[in-house]
Amino acid sequence: MSATMTSPAKPSSKPASDRLFNFSAGPGVLADEVLRQAQQDIWNIDGSDIGILEHSHRGKVFDRVLAEAEADVRSVGNVPANFKVLFLTGGASTQNFMIPANLLPQGGTADYINTGYWAEKCIEEAKFYGTVHLAGSSKEKNHTFIPSQAELKFSPKPAYVHYTSNNTIYGTEYHYTPTTPAGVPLVCDASSDIYSRPIDVSRFGLIYAGAQKNMGAAGTTVLWIRDDVLERCNPKLPTMLRFGVHAKESSRYNTPPVFAIYVVGLVMKWVKKFEYAGKRGVEAMQVYNGEKAKLIYDVLDSSKFYKGHARPDSRSLMNITFRTPSEQLDDKFLKEAQAQRMDGLKGHRAIGGMRASVYNAFPKGGCEVLAQFMREFERKNG
Ligand code: PMP
């Protein structure tokens, strides 16, 4: 472990001179010290004279890496002891079918909230296993908002309720945790806002997140599952599909995604010691992320030129979506931003326009530069 990974992490304001401001929606930006540590450990980790990519997944070095990654995922997220933390493969998308395979019994119904693209993919896959009841939807308003608790209508006995806490493409985010009917597990796809703010894990039955935004590198999906939910899982599934197998084997039933788990470990150590506004860890991240997003939303709110996609009460602090008055101006915006070393601002093809993804490791200085650029672009083109 280098000195940089053990001293407190302070937010940086600009990228190294040979790097861009990376607004990518994912895989996304990682902290400099995480990347520097990984560079070193790819060559030689823990003084073993072998790199992390080359160690056996059952050797002592990976024993340490895995144990620390899990312990740090737990401590950063304040995860209760009655939850298992699993490192799985196949992307968050594999959970679209793995969750209903395990938790939706034959003839059963699961409730889903449709807040756009990724939520829709979950719904489509669940239909292979049982009945899907739509408990809420933002579809008729082009996914510009998050349904409120009062707008949710659950089925009489759902196996679980599934929602997507942050909609990466539309730039909307829940600012509350849905309450489910008594005894019904809440299942959350938190791929694009996990650990951006504190959450009360005990409110959930299952949470999952592709690591490639706020937790590390593509290649692993982290899953938090409550013990009583694990016990409900269907035992008659192919081995690799059973949550119980991965839990029993502590994520080492087969060769796990060694490098991706290692990077999650580094990112968790970085979040744990992140300091801002007199706070630490995820609490500090919440303040930092709020200030970052505000810089850009303030520009939208004071402009007649830009139009934000999300309704103000449903705005995401991770993905900020907006457009100019025309597609031609959107293209010009993207070209000129790129020339000023801002990369990855093009909106998803489903909605067009621009999207600024400002995950945990994205520096506030980058939001200041973008806000300034937006004002200047409006002045010249508005
Ligand atoms: N859910 C959300 C909210 C996402 O943003 C994404 C990917 N951007 C996915 C699911 C799919 O993740 P993966 O590519 O890891 O399957």
CSV table of C-alpha atoms in Angstrom, one decimal, residues 113-116 136-148 151 167 170-174 309-315:
chain,number,residue,atom,x,y,z
A,113,ILE,CA,-41.2,0.6,-11.1
A,114,ASN,CA,-40.4,1.8,-14.6
A,115,THR,CA,-38.3,4.9,-14.6
A,116,GLY,CA,-36.6,4.3,-18.0
A,136,GLY,CA,-45.3,2.9,-11.0
A,137,SER,CA,-44.1,4.5,-14.2
A,138,SER,CA,-42.7,7.7,-15.6
A,139,LYS,CA,-43.0,6.6,-19.2
A,140,GLU,CA,-45.9,8.8,-20.2
A,141,LYS,CA,-43.7,11.9,-19.4
A,142,ASN,CA,-40.6,10.6,-21.2
A,143,HIS,CA,-39.0,9.5,-17.8
A,144,THR,CA,-38.6,13.1,-16.6
A,145,PHE,CA,-39.6,12.3,-13.1
A,146,ILE,CA,-39.5,9.8,-10.2
A,147,PRO,CA,-42.9,8.6,-9.0
A,148,SER,CA,-43.6,9.6,-5.4
A,151,GLU,CA,-48.1,7.3,-6.7
A,167,ASN,CA,-31.5,6.5,-14.0
A,170,TYR,CA,-32.5,10.2,-18.2
A,171,GLY,CA,-30.7,11.8,-15.2
A,172,THR,CA,-33.4,11.2,-12.6
A,173,GLU,CA,-32.8,9.9,-9.1
A,174,TYR,CA,-34.9,8.8,-6.1
A,309,HIS,CA,-34.5,16.9,-18.9
A,310,ALA,CA,-35.4,16.0,-15.3
A,311,ARG,CA,-38.1,17.6,-13.3
A,312,PRO,CA,-36.3,19.6,-10.6
A,313,ASP,CA,-37.5,17.5,-7.7
A,314,SER,CA,-36.3,14.3,-9.5
A,315,ARG,CA,-32.8,15.5,-10.6
